[in-house]
Short mmCIF file of C-alpha atoms in Angstrom, two decimals:
data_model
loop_
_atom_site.label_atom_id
_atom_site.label_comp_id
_atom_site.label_asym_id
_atom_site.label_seq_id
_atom_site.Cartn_x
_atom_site.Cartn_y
_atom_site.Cartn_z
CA UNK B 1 0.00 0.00 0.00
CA UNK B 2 1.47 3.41 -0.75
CA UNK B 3 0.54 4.77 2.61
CA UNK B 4 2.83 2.82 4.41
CA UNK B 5 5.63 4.52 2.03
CA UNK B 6 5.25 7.26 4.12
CA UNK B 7 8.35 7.41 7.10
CA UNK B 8 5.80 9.24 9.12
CA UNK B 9 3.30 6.54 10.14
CA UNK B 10 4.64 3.42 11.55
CA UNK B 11 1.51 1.08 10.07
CA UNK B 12 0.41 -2.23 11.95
CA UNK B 13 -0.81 -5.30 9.81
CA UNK B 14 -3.25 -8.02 11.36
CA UNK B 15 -0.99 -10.61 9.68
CA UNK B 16 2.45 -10.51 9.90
CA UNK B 17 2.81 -13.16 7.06
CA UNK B 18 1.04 -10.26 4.86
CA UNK B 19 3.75 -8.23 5.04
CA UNK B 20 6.18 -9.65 2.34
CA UNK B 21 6.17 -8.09 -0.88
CA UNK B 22 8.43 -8.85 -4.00
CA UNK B 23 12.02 -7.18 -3.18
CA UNK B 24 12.60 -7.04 -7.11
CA UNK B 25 9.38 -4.60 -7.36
CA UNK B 26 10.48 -0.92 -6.84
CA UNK B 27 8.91 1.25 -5.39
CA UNK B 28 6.95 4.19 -7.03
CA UNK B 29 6.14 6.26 -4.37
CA UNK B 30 7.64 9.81 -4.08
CA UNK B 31 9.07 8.18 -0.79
CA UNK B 32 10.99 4.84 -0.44
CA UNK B 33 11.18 4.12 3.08
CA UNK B 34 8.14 3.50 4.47
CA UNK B 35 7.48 2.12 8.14
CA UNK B 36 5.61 -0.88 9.45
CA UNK B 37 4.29 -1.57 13.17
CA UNK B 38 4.37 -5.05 13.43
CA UNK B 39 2.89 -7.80 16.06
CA UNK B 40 4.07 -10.94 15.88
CA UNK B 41 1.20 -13.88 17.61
CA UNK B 42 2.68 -16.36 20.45
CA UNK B 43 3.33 -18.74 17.95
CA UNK B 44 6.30 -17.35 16.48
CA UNK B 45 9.78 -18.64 17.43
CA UNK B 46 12.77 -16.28 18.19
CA UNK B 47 14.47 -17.41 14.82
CA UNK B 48 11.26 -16.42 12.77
CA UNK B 49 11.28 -12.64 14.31
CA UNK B 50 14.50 -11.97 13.88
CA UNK B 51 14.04 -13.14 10.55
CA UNK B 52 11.42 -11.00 10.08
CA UNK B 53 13.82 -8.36 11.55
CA UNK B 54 16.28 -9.38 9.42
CA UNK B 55 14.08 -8.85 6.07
CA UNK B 56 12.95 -5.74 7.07
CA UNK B 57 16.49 -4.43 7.42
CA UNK B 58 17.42 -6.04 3.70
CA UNK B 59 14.57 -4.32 2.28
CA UNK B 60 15.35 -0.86 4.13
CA UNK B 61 11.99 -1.03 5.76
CA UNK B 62 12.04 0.81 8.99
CA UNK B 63 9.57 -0.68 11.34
CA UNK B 64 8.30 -0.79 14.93
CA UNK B 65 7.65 -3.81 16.76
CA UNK B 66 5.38 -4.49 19.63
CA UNK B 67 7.64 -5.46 22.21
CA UNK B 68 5.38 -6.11 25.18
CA UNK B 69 2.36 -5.39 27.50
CA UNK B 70 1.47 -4.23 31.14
CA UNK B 71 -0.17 -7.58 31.78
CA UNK B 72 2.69 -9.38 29.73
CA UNK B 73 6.00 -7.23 29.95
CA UNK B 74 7.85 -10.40 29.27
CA UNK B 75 6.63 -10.68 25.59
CA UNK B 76 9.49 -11.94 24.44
CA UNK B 77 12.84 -12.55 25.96
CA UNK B 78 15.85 -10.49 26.11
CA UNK B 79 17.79 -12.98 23.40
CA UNK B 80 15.08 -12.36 21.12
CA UNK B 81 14.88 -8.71 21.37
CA UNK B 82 18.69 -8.54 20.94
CA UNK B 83 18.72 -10.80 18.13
CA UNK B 84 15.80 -8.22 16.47
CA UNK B 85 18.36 -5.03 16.89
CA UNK B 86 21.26 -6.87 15.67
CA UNK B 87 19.45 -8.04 12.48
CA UNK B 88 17.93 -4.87 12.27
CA UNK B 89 20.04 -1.91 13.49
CA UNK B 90 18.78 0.57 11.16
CA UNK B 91 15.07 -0.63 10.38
CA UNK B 92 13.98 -1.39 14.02
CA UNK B 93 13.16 2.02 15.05
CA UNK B 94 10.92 1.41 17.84
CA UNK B 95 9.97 -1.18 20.54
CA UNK B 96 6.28 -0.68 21.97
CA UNK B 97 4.89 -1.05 25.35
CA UNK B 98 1.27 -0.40 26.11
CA UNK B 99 -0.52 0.01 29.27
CA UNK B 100 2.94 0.05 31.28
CA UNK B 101 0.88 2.18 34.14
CA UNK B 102 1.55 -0.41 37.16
CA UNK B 103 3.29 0.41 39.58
CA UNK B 104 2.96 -2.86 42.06
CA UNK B 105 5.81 -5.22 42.66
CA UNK B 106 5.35 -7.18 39.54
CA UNK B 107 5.73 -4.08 37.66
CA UNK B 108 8.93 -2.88 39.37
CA UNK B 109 10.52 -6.68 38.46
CA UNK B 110 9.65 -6.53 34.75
CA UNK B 111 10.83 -2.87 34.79
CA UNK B 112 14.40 -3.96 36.69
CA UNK B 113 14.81 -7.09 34.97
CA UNK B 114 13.54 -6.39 31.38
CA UNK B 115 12.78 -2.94 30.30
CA UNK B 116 15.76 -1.64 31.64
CA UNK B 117 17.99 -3.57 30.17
CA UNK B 118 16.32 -3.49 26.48
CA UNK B 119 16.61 -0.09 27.20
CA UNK B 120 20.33 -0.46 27.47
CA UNK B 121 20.06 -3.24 24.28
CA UNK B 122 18.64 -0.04 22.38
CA UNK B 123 21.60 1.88 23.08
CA UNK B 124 24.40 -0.66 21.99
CA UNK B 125 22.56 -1.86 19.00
CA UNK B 126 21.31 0.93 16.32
CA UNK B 127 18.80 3.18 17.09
CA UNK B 128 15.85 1.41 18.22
CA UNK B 129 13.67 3.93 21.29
CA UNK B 130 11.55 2.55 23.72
CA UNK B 131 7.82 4.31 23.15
CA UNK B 132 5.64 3.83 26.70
CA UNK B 133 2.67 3.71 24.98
CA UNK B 134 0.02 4.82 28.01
CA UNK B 135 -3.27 5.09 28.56
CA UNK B 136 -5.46 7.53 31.13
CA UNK B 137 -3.45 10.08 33.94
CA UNK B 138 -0.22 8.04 33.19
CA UNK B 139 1.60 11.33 31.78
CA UNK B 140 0.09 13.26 34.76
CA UNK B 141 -0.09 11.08 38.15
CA UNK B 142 1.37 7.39 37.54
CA UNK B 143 4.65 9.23 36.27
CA UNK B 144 5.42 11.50 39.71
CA UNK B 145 5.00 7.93 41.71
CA UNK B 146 8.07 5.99 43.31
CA UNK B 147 8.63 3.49 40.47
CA UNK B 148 8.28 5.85 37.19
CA UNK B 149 9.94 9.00 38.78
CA UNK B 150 12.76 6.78 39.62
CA UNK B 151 13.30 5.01 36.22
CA UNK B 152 11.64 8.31 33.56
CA UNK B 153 11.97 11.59 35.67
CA UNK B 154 15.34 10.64 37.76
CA UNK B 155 17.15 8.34 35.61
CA UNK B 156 19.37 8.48 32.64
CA UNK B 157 17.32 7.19 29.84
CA UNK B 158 15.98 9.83 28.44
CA UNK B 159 17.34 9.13 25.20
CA UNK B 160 15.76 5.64 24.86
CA UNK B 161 12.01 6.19 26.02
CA UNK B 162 9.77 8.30 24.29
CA UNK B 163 6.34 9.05 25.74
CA UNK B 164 3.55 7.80 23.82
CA UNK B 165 -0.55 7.15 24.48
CA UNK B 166 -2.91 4.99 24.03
CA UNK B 167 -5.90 6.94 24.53
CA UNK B 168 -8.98 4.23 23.68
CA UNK B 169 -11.93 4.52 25.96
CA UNK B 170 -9.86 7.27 27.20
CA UNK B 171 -11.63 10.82 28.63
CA UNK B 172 -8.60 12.86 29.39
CA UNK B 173 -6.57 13.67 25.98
CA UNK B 174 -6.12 17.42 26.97
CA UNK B 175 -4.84 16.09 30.17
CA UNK B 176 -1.94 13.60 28.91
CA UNK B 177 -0.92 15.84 26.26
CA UNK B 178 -0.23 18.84 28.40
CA UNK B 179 1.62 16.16 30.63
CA UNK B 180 4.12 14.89 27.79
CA UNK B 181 4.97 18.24 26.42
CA UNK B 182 5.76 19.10 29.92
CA UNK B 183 8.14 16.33 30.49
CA UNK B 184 9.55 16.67 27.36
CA UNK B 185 10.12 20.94 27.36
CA UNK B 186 11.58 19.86 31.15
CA UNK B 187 14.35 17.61 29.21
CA UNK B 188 13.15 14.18 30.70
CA UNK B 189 12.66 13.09 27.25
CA UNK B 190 14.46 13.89 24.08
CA UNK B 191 11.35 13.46 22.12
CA UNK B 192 7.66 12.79 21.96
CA UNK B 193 4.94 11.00 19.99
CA UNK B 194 1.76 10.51 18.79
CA UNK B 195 -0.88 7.54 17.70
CA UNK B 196 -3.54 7.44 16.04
CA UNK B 197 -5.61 4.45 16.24
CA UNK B 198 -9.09 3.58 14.46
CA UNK B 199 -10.40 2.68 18.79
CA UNK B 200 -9.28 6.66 19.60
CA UNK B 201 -13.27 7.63 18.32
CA UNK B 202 -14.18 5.65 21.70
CA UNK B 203 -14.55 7.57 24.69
CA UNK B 204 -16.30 5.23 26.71
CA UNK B 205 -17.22 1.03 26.00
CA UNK B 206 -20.86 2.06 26.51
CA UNK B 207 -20.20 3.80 23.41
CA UNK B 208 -18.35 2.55 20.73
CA UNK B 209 -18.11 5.02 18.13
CA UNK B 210 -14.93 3.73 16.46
CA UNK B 211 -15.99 2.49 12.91
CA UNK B 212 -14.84 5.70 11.74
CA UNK B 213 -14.98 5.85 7.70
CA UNK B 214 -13.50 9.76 7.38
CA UNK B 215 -10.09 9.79 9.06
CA UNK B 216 -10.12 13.88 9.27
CA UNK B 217 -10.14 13.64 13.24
CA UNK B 218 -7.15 11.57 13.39
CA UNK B 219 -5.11 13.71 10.36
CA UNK B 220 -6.21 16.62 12.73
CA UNK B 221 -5.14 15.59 15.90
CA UNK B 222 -1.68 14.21 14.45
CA UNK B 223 -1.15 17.55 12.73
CA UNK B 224 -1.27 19.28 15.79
CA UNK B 225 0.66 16.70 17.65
CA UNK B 226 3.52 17.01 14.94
CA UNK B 227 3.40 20.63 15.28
CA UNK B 228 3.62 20.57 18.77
CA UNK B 229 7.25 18.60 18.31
CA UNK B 230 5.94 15.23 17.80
CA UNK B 231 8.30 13.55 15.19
CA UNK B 232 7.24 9.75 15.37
CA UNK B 233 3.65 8.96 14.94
CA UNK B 234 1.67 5.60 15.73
CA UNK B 235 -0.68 4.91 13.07
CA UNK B 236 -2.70 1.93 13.83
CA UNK B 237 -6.07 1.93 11.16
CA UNK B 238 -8.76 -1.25 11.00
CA UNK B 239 -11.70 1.14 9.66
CA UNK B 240 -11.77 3.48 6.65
CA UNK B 241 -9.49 4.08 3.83
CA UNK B 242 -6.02 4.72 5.52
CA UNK B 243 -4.52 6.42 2.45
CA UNK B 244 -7.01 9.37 3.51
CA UNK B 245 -3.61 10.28 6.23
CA UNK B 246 -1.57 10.32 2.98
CA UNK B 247 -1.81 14.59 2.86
CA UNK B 248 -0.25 14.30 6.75
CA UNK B 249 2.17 12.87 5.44
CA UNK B 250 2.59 15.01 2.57
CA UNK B 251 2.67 17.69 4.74
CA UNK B 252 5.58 16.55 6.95
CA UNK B 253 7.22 15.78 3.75
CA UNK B 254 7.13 19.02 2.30
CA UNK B 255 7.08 20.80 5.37
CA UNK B 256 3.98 22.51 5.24
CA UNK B 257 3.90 20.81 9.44
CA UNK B 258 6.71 22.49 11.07
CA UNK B 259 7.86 19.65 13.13
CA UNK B 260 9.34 22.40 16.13
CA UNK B 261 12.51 21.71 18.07
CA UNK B 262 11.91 22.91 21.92
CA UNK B 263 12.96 26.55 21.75
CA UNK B 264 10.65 27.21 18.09
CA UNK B 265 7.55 26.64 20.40
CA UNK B 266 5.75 30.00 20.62
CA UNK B 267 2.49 28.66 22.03
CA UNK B 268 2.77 27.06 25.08
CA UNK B 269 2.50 29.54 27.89
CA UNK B 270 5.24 30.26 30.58
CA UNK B 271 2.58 29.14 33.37
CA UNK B 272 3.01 25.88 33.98
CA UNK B 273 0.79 23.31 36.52
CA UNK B 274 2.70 21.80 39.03
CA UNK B 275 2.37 18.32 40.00
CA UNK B 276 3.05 17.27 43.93
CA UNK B 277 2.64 13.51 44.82
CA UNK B 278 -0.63 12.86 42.61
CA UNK B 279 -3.78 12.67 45.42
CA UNK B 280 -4.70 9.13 45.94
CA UNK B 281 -8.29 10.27 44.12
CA UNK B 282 -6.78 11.89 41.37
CA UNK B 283 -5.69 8.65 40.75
CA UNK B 284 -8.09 6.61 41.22
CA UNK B 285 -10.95 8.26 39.03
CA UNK B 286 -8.48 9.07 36.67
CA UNK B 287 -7.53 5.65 36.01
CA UNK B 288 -10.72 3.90 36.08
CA UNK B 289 -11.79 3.25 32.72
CA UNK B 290 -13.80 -0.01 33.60
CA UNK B 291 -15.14 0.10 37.32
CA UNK B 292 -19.20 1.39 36.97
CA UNK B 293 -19.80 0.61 40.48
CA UNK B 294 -18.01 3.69 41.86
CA UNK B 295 -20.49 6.28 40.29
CA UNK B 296 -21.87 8.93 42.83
CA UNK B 297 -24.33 11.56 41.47
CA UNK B 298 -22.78 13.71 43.47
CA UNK B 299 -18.50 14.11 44.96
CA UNK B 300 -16.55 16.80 45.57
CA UNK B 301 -15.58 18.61 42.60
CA UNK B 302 -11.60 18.10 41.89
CA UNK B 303 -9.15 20.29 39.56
CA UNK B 304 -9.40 17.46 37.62
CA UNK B 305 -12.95 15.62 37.91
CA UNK B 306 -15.01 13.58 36.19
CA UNK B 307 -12.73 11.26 34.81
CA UNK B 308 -14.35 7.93 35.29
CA UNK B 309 -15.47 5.45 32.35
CA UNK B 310 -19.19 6.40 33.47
CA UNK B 311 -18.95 9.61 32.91
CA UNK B 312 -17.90 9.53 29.22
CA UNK B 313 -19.30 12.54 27.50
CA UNK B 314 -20.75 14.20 30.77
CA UNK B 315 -20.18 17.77 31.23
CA UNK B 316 -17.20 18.96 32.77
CA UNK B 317 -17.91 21.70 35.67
CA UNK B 318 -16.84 25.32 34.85
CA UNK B 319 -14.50 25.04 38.27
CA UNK B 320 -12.16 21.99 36.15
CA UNK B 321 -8.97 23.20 35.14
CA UNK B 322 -9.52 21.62 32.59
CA UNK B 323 -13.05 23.19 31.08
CA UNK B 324 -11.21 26.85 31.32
CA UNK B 325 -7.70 26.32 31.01
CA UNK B 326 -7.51 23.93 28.09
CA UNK B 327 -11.18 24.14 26.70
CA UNK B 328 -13.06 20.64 27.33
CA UNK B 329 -16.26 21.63 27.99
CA UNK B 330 -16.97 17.17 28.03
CA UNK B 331 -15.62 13.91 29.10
CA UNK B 332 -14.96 13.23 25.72
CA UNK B 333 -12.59 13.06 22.48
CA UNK B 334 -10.56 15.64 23.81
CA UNK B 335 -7.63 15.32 21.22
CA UNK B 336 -7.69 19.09 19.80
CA UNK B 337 -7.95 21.23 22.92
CA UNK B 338 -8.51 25.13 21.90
CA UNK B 339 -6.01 25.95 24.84
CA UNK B 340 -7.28 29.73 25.13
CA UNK B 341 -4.66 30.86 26.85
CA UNK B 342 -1.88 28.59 25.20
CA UNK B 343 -1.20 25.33 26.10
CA UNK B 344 -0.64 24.90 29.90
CA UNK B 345 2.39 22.25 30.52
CA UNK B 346 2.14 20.16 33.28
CA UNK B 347 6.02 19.52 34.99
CA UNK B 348 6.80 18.11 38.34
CA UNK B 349 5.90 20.87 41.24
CA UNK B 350 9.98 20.36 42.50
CA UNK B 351 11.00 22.09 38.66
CA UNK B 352 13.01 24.59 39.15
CA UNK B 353 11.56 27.53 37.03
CA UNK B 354 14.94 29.76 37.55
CA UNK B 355 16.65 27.08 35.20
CA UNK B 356 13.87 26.65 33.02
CA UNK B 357 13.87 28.61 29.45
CA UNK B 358 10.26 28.05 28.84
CA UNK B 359 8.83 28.48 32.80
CA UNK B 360 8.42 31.79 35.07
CA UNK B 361 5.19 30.62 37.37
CA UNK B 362 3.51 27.74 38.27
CA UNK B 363 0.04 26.54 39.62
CA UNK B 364 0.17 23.77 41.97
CA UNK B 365 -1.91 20.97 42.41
CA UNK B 366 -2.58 17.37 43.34
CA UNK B 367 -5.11 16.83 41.03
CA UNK B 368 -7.22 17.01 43.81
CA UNK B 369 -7.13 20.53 44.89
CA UNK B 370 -4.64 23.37 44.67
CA UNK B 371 -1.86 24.92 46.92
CA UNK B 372 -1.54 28.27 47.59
CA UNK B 373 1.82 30.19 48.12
CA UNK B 374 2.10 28.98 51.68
CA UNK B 375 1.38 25.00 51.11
CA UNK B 376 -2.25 25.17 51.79
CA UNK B 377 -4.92 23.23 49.98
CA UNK B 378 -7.58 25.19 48.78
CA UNK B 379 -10.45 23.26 46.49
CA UNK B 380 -10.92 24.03 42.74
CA UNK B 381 -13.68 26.62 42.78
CA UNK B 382 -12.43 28.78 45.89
CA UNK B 383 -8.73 28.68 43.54
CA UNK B 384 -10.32 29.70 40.22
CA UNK B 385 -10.36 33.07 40.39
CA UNK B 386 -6.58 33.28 40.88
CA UNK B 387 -5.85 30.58 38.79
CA UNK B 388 -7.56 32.18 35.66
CA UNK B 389 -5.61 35.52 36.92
CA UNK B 390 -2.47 33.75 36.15
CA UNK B 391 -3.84 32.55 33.05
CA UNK B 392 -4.38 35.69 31.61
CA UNK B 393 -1.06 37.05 32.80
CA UNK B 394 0.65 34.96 30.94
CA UNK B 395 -1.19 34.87 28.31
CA UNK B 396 -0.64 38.23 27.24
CA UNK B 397 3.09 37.34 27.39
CA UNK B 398 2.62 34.82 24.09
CA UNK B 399 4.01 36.60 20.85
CA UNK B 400 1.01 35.46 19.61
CA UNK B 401 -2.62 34.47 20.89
CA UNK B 402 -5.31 32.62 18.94
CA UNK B 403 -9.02 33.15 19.61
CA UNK B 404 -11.83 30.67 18.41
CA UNK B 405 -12.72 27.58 18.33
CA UNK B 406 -9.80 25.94 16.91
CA UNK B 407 -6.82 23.91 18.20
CA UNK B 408 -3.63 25.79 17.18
CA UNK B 409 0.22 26.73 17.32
CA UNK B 410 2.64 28.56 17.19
CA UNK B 411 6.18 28.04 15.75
CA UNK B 412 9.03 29.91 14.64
CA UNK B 413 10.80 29.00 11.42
CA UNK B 414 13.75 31.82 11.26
CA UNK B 415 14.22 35.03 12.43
CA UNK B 416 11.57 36.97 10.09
CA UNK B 417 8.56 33.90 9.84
CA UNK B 418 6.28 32.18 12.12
CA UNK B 419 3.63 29.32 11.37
CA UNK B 420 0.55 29.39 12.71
CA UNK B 421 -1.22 26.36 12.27
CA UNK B 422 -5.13 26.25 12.94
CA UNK B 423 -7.17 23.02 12.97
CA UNK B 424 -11.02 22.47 13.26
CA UNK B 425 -11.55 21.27 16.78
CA UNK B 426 -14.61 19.19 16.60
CA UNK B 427 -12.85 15.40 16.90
CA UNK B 428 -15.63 13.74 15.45
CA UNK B 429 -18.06 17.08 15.10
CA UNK B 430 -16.05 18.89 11.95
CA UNK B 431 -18.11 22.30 11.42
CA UNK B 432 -16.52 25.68 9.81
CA UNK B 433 -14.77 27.59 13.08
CA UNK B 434 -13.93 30.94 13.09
CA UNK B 435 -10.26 31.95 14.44
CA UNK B 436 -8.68 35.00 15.11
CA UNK B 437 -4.95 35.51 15.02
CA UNK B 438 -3.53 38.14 17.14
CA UNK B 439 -0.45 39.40 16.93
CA UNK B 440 0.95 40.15 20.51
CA UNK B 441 4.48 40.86 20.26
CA UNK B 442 5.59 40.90 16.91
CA UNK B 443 5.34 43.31 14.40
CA UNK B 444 3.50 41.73 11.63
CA UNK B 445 4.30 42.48 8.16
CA UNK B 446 2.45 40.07 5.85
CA UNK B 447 0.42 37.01 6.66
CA UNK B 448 0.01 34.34 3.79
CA UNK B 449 -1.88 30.91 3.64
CA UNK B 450 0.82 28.51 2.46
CA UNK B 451 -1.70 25.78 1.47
CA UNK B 452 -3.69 27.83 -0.50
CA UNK B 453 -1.35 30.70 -1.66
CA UNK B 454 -3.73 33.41 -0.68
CA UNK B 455 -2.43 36.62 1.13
CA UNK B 456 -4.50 37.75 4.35
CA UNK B 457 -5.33 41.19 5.40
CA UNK B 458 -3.16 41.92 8.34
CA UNK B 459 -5.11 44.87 10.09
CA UNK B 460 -4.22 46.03 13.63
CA UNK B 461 -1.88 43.40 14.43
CA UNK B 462 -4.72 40.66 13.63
CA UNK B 463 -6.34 38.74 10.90
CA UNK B 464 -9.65 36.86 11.16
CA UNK B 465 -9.99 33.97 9.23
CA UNK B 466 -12.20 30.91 8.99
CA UNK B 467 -11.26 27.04 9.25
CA UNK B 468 -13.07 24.92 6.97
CA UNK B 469 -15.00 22.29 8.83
CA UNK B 470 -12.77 18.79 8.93
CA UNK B 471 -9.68 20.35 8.54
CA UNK B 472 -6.91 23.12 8.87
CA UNK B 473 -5.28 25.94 7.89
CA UNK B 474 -1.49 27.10 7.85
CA UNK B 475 -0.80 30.59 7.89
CA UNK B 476 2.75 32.35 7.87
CA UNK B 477 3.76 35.31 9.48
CA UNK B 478 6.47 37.69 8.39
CA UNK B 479 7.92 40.21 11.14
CA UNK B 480 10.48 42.63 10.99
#
């Protein structure tokens, strides 16, 4: 298929026997090396993976392979998986783990005895990364617990394992993305991720909305994870045609998607939320994505709330950090968040901001409830106030501030041009949105649509422009 020409998407066949094509056939897509995400079934011996490894490699086929589970770490054993990056040193770009959120005993043994050292297999042999493919609060709570500070926020291995989701019957996508690009802008991780997967559309099992046909909400929401730095995507499609991604990919191949290193962000505001030990019900709502029996009409309303598999696409209440700070107004498909006041990282509460180059202040929080200036907790409505003082504060500090209902932002490409990059925000409600681009502190010279060559009127350091329902628009900025 020519989709899976494409470097960008790392594409997983039901069959693995399915994936052998004839090596005397060239290629005729614009690009040769294209990426396959591979599982291989329990009846596969270690000689016939590494063959498959080994194939790969001989064809120049760059591929990821899923490497293990959190109920079954020990997938396959550490011969095998060195016997993959040998055969496979430049091919083998990524070994997946999904669901790694444990953080009991068993967990710390296949973390000490396994992951590790793969992780340390991944640095002697080629250039294979580790991708922690999570689901729920993982990014946000699980992370800042004993086990995973140790081995992701402490440790030395930041240049192995890259953050990664797996957010099926998942309610919390503004959440764990605000939680990655935190890590990452904090250095813990020398790059980021994103998946798209045709299960994303499902929110909650009570309603399975996955048998998606148009792929526009996951081109969207990879767009703006690419934009946001993301430069390896999980692409994972069992409904509709899959070469509708094939403009994403176009667009990272041309660079129409300005794939930003750390410093090119312009969006992401210089407030960040600060994480303490994670409350215990932070946790435990936001990690419940099967449990029913633990609904309550009513509970006390957290920073973070409503996060429970029952109460997929309920309203979120106006006193969530969430519903003002990152726009979710629902418990559900949360993958484009408008971010009104640009996106809010999330970084450990012990972050030094003096040696940060992205952070000046910082909201903390538990999940549970906030803490003012002198350590006390004080709940999520009594905090908002101040908190959305903060907001706008910093706010005004971005160089430049989108308003509407789009998901957008900001990156520098050299010292005269920015990108602005707006996306319809309705996951799987695509409707026309009207954006306005203002211009902060820079002084704007010309603004031009790169995708469909029209110039803008730039009036009053702002242009007003509207996003075509199911998809995006890319607008550069000159500046003197």
């Amino acid at each position: 298929n020519d989709y899976q020409r494409y470097p960008y998407a790392l594409s997983k066949p039901r069959i693995v026997d399915q994936l052998s094509s004839d090596p005397a056939t060239p290629s005729t897509s614009p690009l040769q090396n294209h990426s396959i995400y591979a599982t291989v079934g329990y009846n596969f011996t270690a000689e016939e993976i590494i063959a498959f490894a080994r194939e790969r490699e001989e064809r120049g086929e760059p591929f990821a392979l899923w490497a293990g589970h959190g109920n079954d770490p020990f997938y396959m054993r550490l011969s095998t998986i060195e016997g993959i990056l040998k055969a496979a040193p430049t091919t083998c770009r990524a070994l997946v783990f999904p669901e790694m959120e444990r953080t009991d005993e068993a967990m710390e043994y296949a973390v000490r005895t396994h992951i590790l050292p793969i992780a340390e297999l991944c640095r002697k042999h080629g250039t294979a990364k580790i991708v922690l493919r999570n689901k729920n609060i993982f990014w946000n709570g699980s992370c800042y617990l004993d086990l995973w500070r140790e081995i992701l926020l402490e440790g030395d291995y930041r240049d192995v394992f890259i953050p990664s989701m797996e957010e099926t019957n998942d309610r919390t996508q503004a959440l764990s993305l605000s939680g990655r690009m935190g890590l990452w802008l904090c250095g813990h991780f020398d790059r980021i991720s994103g998946r798209a997967v045709t299960d994303n559309a499902n929110f909650s099992r009570f309603w399975e909305w996955g048998a998606q046909q148009n792929l526009s909400h996951l081109m969207r929401s990879m767009v703006l994870r690419s934009s946001l730095g993301a430069d390896m995507l999980l692409v994972n499609i069992y409904q509709g045609d899959p070469r509708s991604l094939a403009p994403l990919y176009q667009m990272l191949d041309k660079g129409v998607i300005a794939v930003p290193e750390r410093e090119d962000l312009l969006s992401v505001a210089d407030l960040c939320l600060g994480m303490k030990n994670p409350s215990p019900n932070f946790l435990e709502h936001g990690k419940n994505g099967h449990h029913i029996d633990g609904y309550r009409a009513e509970s006390t309303k957290m920073v973070f709330d409503r996060m429970d598999c029952y109460w997929g696409g309920a309203p979120i209440d106006p006193s969530d950090f969430s519903n003002y700070a990152m726009g979710s107004r629902s418990r559900m498909l949360n993958f484009l968040p408008t971010n009104p006041y640009g996106l809010i990282a999330m970084v450990s509460a012990n972050t030094e901001l003096a040696a940060s180059p992205f952070f000046r202040s910082m909201l903390v929080t538990d999940g549970e409830v906030f803490y003012d200036e002198q350590g006390q907790a004080v709940s999520a409505a009594d905090y908002k106030p101040r908190a959305l003082a903060a907001l706008e504060a910093s706010a005004a500090k971005l160089p430049v501030r989108v308003y509407g209902e789009v998901a957008w932002t900001v990156v520098r490409l050299d010292p005269s041009h920015v990108r602005v990059t707006l996306i319809d925000s309705g996951y799987l409600s695509p409707a026309d949105r009207e954006a306005t681009i203002v211009l902060q502190h820079l002084d704007g010279t010309g603004c031009r649509d790169i995708l469909s060559g029209e110039t803008l009127p730039l009036a009053a350091n702002a242009v007003s422009l509207t996003v075509p329902a199911g998809v995006l628009r890319v607008v550069d900025i000159a500046q003197r």
